[in-house]
Amino acid sequence: QVHVVESGGGLVQPGGSLRLSCAVSGSGLSMYQMEWYRLPPGKEREWVASITVGSTSTYAESVKGRSTISRDNGKNTVDLQMNSLKPEDTAVYYCNARSILDGMVLWGKGTLVTVSS
């Protein structure tokens, strides 16, 4: 059974940085397109970034230039480096894995990022 687990969230001051990690177990990462989403308090879930199996990355305008998504198929992990954090980046961040073989999507339980002074 495939599992997706996020880590790396926490409390950070505005302008600071965090590196979120998403670990996939039970299957190799190479057959999954990976995405990060976030759920800000009182708002709807929004897409943050994606990385294809070929490592092509795309970003939401709200994080472009401040964030970098990367994958390590050998370690079965996908990271989201976030810099110059703003209070509006406060959210629960979720990772999902989308199989390119059958389209199945797996979600993690999320990790909380709080940007506050």
Tab-separated table of N, CA and C in Angstrom:
chain	number	residue	atom	x	y	z
A	1	GLN	N	0.843	-1.186	0.000
A	1	GLN	CA	0.000	0.000	0.000
A	1	GLN	C	0.889	1.250	0.000
A	2	VAL	N	0.505	2.216	-0.809
A	2	VAL	CA	1.302	3.434	-0.954
A	2	VAL	C	0.842	4.472	0.056
A	3	HIS	N	1.818	5.120	0.695
A	3	HIS	CA	1.523	6.163	1.661
A	3	HIS	C	2.291	7.418	1.303
A	4	VAL	N	1.679	8.556	1.626
A	4	VAL	CA	2.299	9.860	1.406
A	4	VAL	C	2.322	10.584	2.745
A	5	VAL	N	3.497	11.051	3.164
A	5	VAL	CA	3.634	11.696	4.468
A	5	VAL	C	4.427	12.983	4.320
A	6	GLU	N	3.830	14.087	4.769
A	6	GLU	CA	4.500	15.379	4.735
A	6	GLU	C	5.197	15.653	6.067
A	7	SER	N	6.238	16.473	6.010
A	7	SER	CA	6.939	16.902	7.217
A	7	SER	C	7.604	18.235	6.944
A	8	GLY	N	8.065	18.863	8.015
A	8	GLY	CA	8.849	20.084	7.862
A	8	GLY	C	8.115	21.366	8.205
A	9	GLY	N	6.830	21.264	8.515
A	9	GLY	CA	6.104	22.471	8.869
A	9	GLY	C	6.521	23.015	10.223
A	10	GLY	N	6.057	24.209	10.531
A	10	GLY	CA	6.370	24.816	11.815
A	10	GLY	C	6.059	26.292	11.822
A	11	LEU	N	6.529	26.948	12.853
A	11	LEU	CA	6.350	28.385	13.025
A	11	LEU	C	7.600	29.102	12.531
A	12	VAL	N	7.406	30.078	11.673
A	12	VAL	CA	8.529	30.833	11.134
A	12	VAL	C	8.146	32.300	11.064
A	13	GLN	N	9.114	33.173	11.244
A	13	GLN	CA	8.854	34.611	11.167
A	13	GLN	C	8.745	35.058	9.710
A	14	PRO	N	8.022	36.129	9.474
A	14	PRO	CA	7.959	36.673	8.114
A	14	PRO	C	9.363	36.932	7.575
A	15	GLY	N	9.556	36.558	6.324
A	15	GLY	CA	10.866	36.679	5.702
A	15	GLY	C	11.732	35.445	5.854
A	16	GLY	N	11.293	34.521	6.669
A	16	GLY	CA	12.068	33.317	6.900
A	16	GLY	C	11.848	32.255	5.834
A	17	SER	N	12.448	31.093	6.071
A	17	SER	CA	12.397	29.995	5.109
A	17	SER	C	12.005	28.698	5.802
A	18	LEU	N	11.409	27.816	5.024
A	18	LEU	CA	11.106	26.461	5.476
A	18	LEU	C	11.285	25.516	4.308
A	19	ARG	N	11.629	24.299	4.637
A	19	ARG	CA	11.718	23.258	3.608
A	19	ARG	C	10.772	22.138	3.995
A	20	LEU	N	9.741	21.969	3.211
A	20	LEU	CA	8.786	20.890	3.427
A	20	LEU	C	9.232	19.668	2.639
A	21	SER	N	8.962	18.510	3.214
A	21	SER	CA	9.326	17.272	2.541
A	21	SER	C	8.121	16.349	2.453
A	22	CYS	N	8.054	15.606	1.372
A	22	CYS	CA	6.973	14.643	1.155
A	22	CYS	C	7.618	13.298	0.861
A	23	ALA	N	7.352	12.327	1.695
A	23	ALA	CA	7.926	10.993	1.510
A	23	ALA	C	6.850	10.030	1.013
A	24	VAL	N	7.180	9.289	-0.012
A	24	VAL	CA	6.274	8.278	-0.564
A	24	VAL	C	6.839	6.900	-0.238
A	25	SER	N	6.027	6.071	0.365
A	25	SER	CA	6.460	4.717	0.703
A	25	SER	C	5.519	3.707	0.060
A	26	GLY	N	6.035	2.524	-0.162
A	26	GLY	CA	5.231	1.462	-0.736
A	26	GLY	C	5.282	1.386	-2.240
A	27	SER	N	5.953	2.351	-2.859
A	27	SER	CA	6.074	2.345	-4.310
A	27	SER	C	7.194	3.288	-4.702
A	28	GLY	N	7.756	3.068	-5.865
A	28	GLY	CA	8.764	3.999	-6.347
A	28	GLY	C	8.155	5.310	-6.769
A	29	LEU	N	8.904	6.373	-6.585
A	29	LEU	CA	8.401	7.711	-6.869
A	29	LEU	C	8.375	8.026	-8.355
A	30	SER	N	9.157	7.299	-9.134
A	30	SER	CA	9.394	7.692	-10.525
A	30	SER	C	8.139	7.681	-11.398
A	31	MET	N	7.090	6.962	-10.966
A	31	MET	CA	5.862	6.897	-11.752
A	31	MET	C	4.782	7.865	-11.266
A	32	TYR	N	5.186	8.835	-10.464
A	32	TYR	CA	4.208	9.763	-9.916
A	32	TYR	C	4.547	11.208	-10.256
A	33	GLN	N	3.534	11.917	-10.733
A	33	GLN	CA	3.614	13.369	-10.751
A	33	GLN	C	3.269	13.829	-9.340
A	34	MET	N	4.031	14.782	-8.839
A	34	MET	CA	3.868	15.207	-7.460
A	34	MET	C	3.418	16.659	-7.401
A	35	GLU	N	2.568	16.940	-6.451
A	35	GLU	CA	2.038	18.292	-6.308
A	35	GLU	C	1.967	18.682	-4.830
A	36	TRP	N	2.077	19.978	-4.597
A	36	TRP	CA	1.809	20.552	-3.277
A	36	TRP	C	0.583	21.456	-3.386
A	37	TYR	N	-0.274	21.333	-2.391
A	37	TYR	CA	-1.422	22.198	-2.236
A	37	TYR	C	-1.362	22.776	-0.828
A	38	ARG	N	-2.173	23.805	-0.600
A	38	ARG	CA	-2.267	24.341	0.761
A	38	ARG	C	-3.701	24.759	1.060
A	39	LEU	N	-4.023	24.703	2.336
A	39	LEU	CA	-5.346	25.109	2.816
A	39	LEU	C	-5.159	26.199	3.858
A	40	PRO	N	-5.300	27.469	3.441
A	40	PRO	CA	-5.172	28.570	4.395
A	40	PRO	C	-6.386	28.596	5.325
A	41	PRO	N	-6.242	29.127	6.512
A	41	PRO	CA	-7.377	29.170	7.437
A	41	PRO	C	-8.526	29.981	6.867
A	42	GLY	N	-9.709	29.394	6.867
A	42	GLY	CA	-10.896	30.078	6.392
A	42	GLY	C	-11.017	30.214	4.894
A	43	LYS	N	-10.119	29.556	4.159
A	43	LYS	CA	-10.139	29.679	2.697
A	43	LYS	C	-10.205	28.294	2.061
A	44	GLU	N	-10.306	28.297	0.723
A	44	GLU	CA	-10.348	27.034	0.011
A	44	GLU	C	-8.928	26.549	-0.288
A	45	ARG	N	-8.838	25.254	-0.538
A	45	ARG	CA	-7.555	24.670	-0.885
A	45	ARG	C	-7.053	25.256	-2.201
A	46	GLU	N	-5.759	25.500	-2.273
A	46	GLU	CA	-5.186	26.045	-3.504
A	46	GLU	C	-3.924	25.284	-3.881
A	47	TRP	N	-3.736	25.178	-5.167
A	47	TRP	CA	-2.561	24.512	-5.699
A	47	TRP	C	-1.349	25.416	-5.508
A	48	VAL	N	-0.207	24.820	-5.166
A	48	VAL	CA	1.018	25.579	-4.925
A	48	VAL	C	2.073	25.310	-5.991
A	49	ALA	N	2.364	24.028	-6.227
A	49	ALA	CA	3.442	23.698	-7.163
A	49	ALA	C	3.301	22.250	-7.610
A	50	SER	N	3.871	21.963	-8.779
A	50	SER	CA	3.867	20.604	-9.317
A	50	SER	C	5.233	20.285	-9.885
A	51	ILE	N	5.541	18.986	-9.916
A	51	ILE	CA	6.750	18.538	-10.598
A	51	ILE	C	6.412	17.238	-11.314
A	52	THR	N	6.724	17.193	-12.595
A	52	THR	CA	6.411	16.018	-13.396
A	52	THR	C	7.431	14.916	-13.176
A	53	VAL	N	7.168	13.755	-13.777
A	53	VAL	CA	8.119	12.655	-13.657
A	53	VAL	C	9.440	13.018	-14.331
A	54	GLY	N	9.381	13.949	-15.279
A	54	GLY	CA	10.598	14.420	-15.932
A	54	GLY	C	11.230	15.610	-15.248
A	55	SER	N	10.717	15.950	-14.054
A	55	SER	CA	11.243	17.043	-13.220
A	55	SER	C	10.972	18.434	-13.772
A	56	THR	N	9.930	18.570	-14.595
A	56	THR	CA	9.493	19.907	-14.991
A	56	THR	C	8.607	20.455	-13.885
A	57	SER	N	8.901	21.666	-13.446
A	57	SER	CA	8.174	22.238	-12.312
A	57	SER	C	7.345	23.437	-12.746
A	58	THR	N	6.227	23.619	-12.085
A	58	THR	CA	5.369	24.779	-12.291
A	58	THR	C	4.905	25.268	-10.927
A	59	TYR	N	4.579	26.570	-10.867
A	59	TYR	CA	4.265	27.201	-9.596
A	59	TYR	C	3.059	28.116	-9.713
A	60	ALA	N	2.331	28.231	-8.607
A	60	ALA	CA	1.289	29.236	-8.521
A	60	ALA	C	1.941	30.612	-8.480
A	61	GLU	N	1.234	31.608	-9.003
A	61	GLU	CA	1.784	32.963	-9.020
A	61	GLU	C	2.110	33.454	-7.617
A	62	SER	N	1.342	33.002	-6.658
A	62	SER	CA	1.517	33.477	-5.285
A	62	SER	C	2.840	33.047	-4.660
A	63	VAL	N	3.463	31.993	-5.192
A	63	VAL	CA	4.725	31.506	-4.618
A	63	VAL	C	5.873	31.535	-5.614
A	64	LYS	N	5.575	31.853	-6.859
A	64	LYS	CA	6.620	31.850	-7.891
A	64	LYS	C	7.732	32.817	-7.533
A	65	GLY	N	8.960	32.355	-7.693
A	65	GLY	CA	10.119	33.180	-7.369
A	65	GLY	C	10.550	33.068	-5.917
A	66	ARG	N	9.694	32.501	-5.093
A	66	ARG	CA	10.023	32.326	-3.670
A	66	ARG	C	10.120	30.859	-3.278
A	67	SER	N	9.682	29.979	-4.181
A	67	SER	CA	9.621	28.564	-3.830
A	67	SER	C	10.267	27.704	-4.908
A	68	THR	N	10.784	26.567	-4.484
A	68	THR	CA	11.384	25.608	-5.409
A	68	THR	C	10.927	24.206	-5.039
A	69	ILE	N	10.358	23.513	-6.006
A	69	ILE	CA	9.970	22.112	-5.800
A	69	ILE	C	11.025	21.226	-6.452
A	70	SER	N	11.382	20.154	-5.782
A	70	SER	CA	12.396	19.249	-6.308
A	70	SER	C	12.035	17.816	-5.915
A	71	ARG	N	12.577	16.873	-6.676
A	71	ARG	CA	12.288	15.472	-6.372
A	71	ARG	C	13.571	14.664	-6.374
A	72	ASP	N	13.600	13.637	-5.547
A	72	ASP	CA	14.720	12.702	-5.488
A	72	ASP	C	14.109	11.308	-5.563
A	73	ASN	N	14.116	10.751	-6.759
A	73	ASN	CA	13.482	9.447	-6.933
A	73	ASN	C	14.204	8.347	-6.162
A	74	GLY	N	15.494	8.522	-5.944
A	74	GLY	CA	16.241	7.527	-5.195
A	74	GLY	C	15.825	7.475	-3.733
A	75	LYS	N	15.470	8.642	-3.204
A	75	LYS	CA	15.051	8.723	-1.807
A	75	LYS	C	13.533	8.696	-1.655
A	76	ASN	N	12.826	8.692	-2.801
A	76	ASN	CA	11.350	8.714	-2.771
A	76	ASN	C	10.804	9.938	-2.041
A	77	THR	N	11.421	11.085	-2.271
A	77	THR	CA	10.976	12.305	-1.613
A	77	THR	C	10.830	13.456	-2.599
A	78	VAL	N	9.924	14.338	-2.256
A	78	VAL	CA	9.738	15.582	-2.981
A	78	VAL	C	9.770	16.706	-1.960
A	79	ASP	N	10.567	17.717	-2.204
A	79	ASP	CA	10.704	18.825	-1.279
A	79	ASP	C	10.121	20.106	-1.868
A	80	LEU	N	9.682	20.966	-0.965
A	80	LEU	CA	9.243	22.302	-1.347
A	80	LEU	C	9.999	23.285	-0.470
A	81	GLN	N	10.948	23.972	-1.078
A	81	GLN	CA	11.721	24.997	-0.380
A	81	GLN	C	10.971	26.313	-0.514
A	82	MET	N	10.653	26.933	0.593
A	82	MET	CA	9.915	28.195	0.566
A	82	MET	C	10.730	29.269	1.261
A	83	ASN	N	10.950	30.363	0.569
A	83	ASN	CA	11.737	31.479	1.087
A	83	ASN	C	10.869	32.739	1.149
A	84	SER	N	11.402	33.727	1.839
A	84	SER	CA	10.702	35.020	1.953
A	84	SER	C	9.237	34.816	2.334
A	85	LEU	N	9.028	34.022	3.347
A	85	LEU	CA	7.665	33.663	3.721
A	85	LEU	C	6.883	34.870	4.226
A	86	LYS	N	5.595	34.849	3.924
A	86	LYS	CA	4.684	35.916	4.299
A	86	LYS	C	3.582	35.355	5.191
A	87	PRO	N	2.947	36.195	5.973
A	87	PRO	CA	1.838	35.692	6.800
A	87	PRO	C	0.762	34.985	5.966
A	88	GLU	N	0.559	35.439	4.750
A	88	GLU	CA	-0.461	34.807	3.910
A	88	GLU	C	-0.053	33.420	3.404
A	89	ASP	N	1.176	33.014	3.682
A	89	ASP	CA	1.589	31.646	3.376
A	89	ASP	C	1.160	30.663	4.461
A	90	THR	N	0.629	31.185	5.552
A	90	THR	CA	0.145	30.326	6.624
A	90	THR	C	-0.951	29.400	6.113
A	91	ALA	N	-0.753	28.102	6.306
A	91	ALA	CA	-1.701	27.114	5.787
A	91	ALA	C	-1.260	25.721	6.205
A	92	VAL	N	-2.147	24.777	6.035
A	92	VAL	CA	-1.754	23.368	6.081
A	92	VAL	C	-1.341	22.995	4.664
A	93	TYR	N	-0.160	22.466	4.523
A	93	TYR	CA	0.377	22.109	3.224
A	93	TYR	C	0.247	20.599	3.017
A	94	TYR	N	-0.316	20.258	1.868
A	94	TYR	CA	-0.562	18.865	1.519
A	94	TYR	C	0.227	18.478	0.275
A	95	CYS	N	0.704	17.257	0.298
A	95	CYS	CA	1.378	16.689	-0.860
A	95	CYS	C	0.456	15.654	-1.496
A	96	ASN	N	0.436	15.611	-2.826
A	96	ASN	CA	-0.250	14.497	-3.452
A	96	ASN	C	0.601	13.871	-4.535
A	97	ALA	N	0.363	12.589	-4.715
A	97	ALA	CA	1.082	11.791	-5.708
A	97	ALA	C	0.065	11.276	-6.717
A	98	ARG	N	0.289	11.607	-7.981
A	98	ARG	CA	-0.636	11.205	-9.043
A	98	ARG	C	0.057	10.210	-9.957
A	99	SER	N	-0.430	8.979	-9.978
A	99	SER	CA	0.205	7.934	-10.777
A	99	SER	C	0.015	8.205	-12.270
A	100	ILE	N	1.097	8.113	-13.028
A	100	ILE	CA	0.980	8.283	-14.478
A	100	ILE	C	0.533	6.987	-15.146
A	101	LEU	N	0.448	5.916	-14.368
A	101	LEU	CA	0.027	4.627	-14.923
A	101	LEU	C	-1.491	4.479	-14.902
A	102	ASP	N	-2.113	4.810	-13.767
A	102	ASP	CA	-3.552	4.612	-13.664
A	102	ASP	C	-4.326	5.832	-13.176
A	103	GLY	N	-3.614	6.948	-12.963
A	103	GLY	CA	-4.271	8.179	-12.562
A	103	GLY	C	-4.651	8.260	-11.100
A	104	MET	N	-4.362	7.227	-10.332
A	104	MET	CA	-4.711	7.250	-8.913
A	104	MET	C	-3.990	8.394	-8.217
A	105	VAL	N	-4.719	9.077	-7.339
A	105	VAL	CA	-4.159	10.196	-6.586
A	105	VAL	C	-4.158	9.851	-5.103
A	106	LEU	N	-3.021	10.033	-4.481
A	106	LEU	CA	-2.862	9.761	-3.058
A	106	LEU	C	-2.490	11.045	-2.352
A	107	TRP	N	-3.137	11.280	-1.204
A	107	TRP	CA	-2.885	12.488	-0.429
A	107	TRP	C	-2.264	12.165	0.919
A	108	GLY	N	-1.407	13.056	1.380
A	108	GLY	CA	-0.926	12.978	2.735
A	108	GLY	C	-1.883	13.690	3.672
A	109	LYS	N	-1.536	13.694	4.953
A	109	LYS	CA	-2.409	14.307	5.958
A	109	LYS	C	-2.072	15.761	6.218
A	110	GLY	N	-0.986	16.244	5.643
A	110	GLY	CA	-0.659	17.654	5.731
A	110	GLY	C	0.318	18.001	6.829
A	111	THR	N	0.944	19.164	6.658
A	111	THR	CA	1.842	19.707	7.671
A	111	THR	C	1.557	21.206	7.784
A	112	LEU	N	1.475	21.702	9.003
A	112	LEU	CA	1.068	23.083	9.239
A	112	LEU	C	2.259	24.030	9.173
A	113	VAL	N	2.090	25.074	8.388
A	113	VAL	CA	3.069	26.162	8.322
A	113	VAL	C	2.407	27.423	8.847
A	114	THR	N	3.034	28.031	9.840
A	114	THR	CA	2.524	29.280	10.412
A	114	THR	C	3.598	30.344	10.279
A	115	VAL	N	3.246	31.420	9.602
A	115	VAL	CA	4.190	32.529	9.416
A	115	VAL	C	3.688	33.696	10.255
A	116	SER	N	4.412	33.973	11.313
A	116	SER	CA	3.956	34.998	12.246
A	116	SER	C	5.131	35.504	13.066
A	117	SER	N	5.037	36.773	13.436
A	117	SER	CA	6.066	37.341	14.305
A	117	SER	C	5.635	37.247	15.767
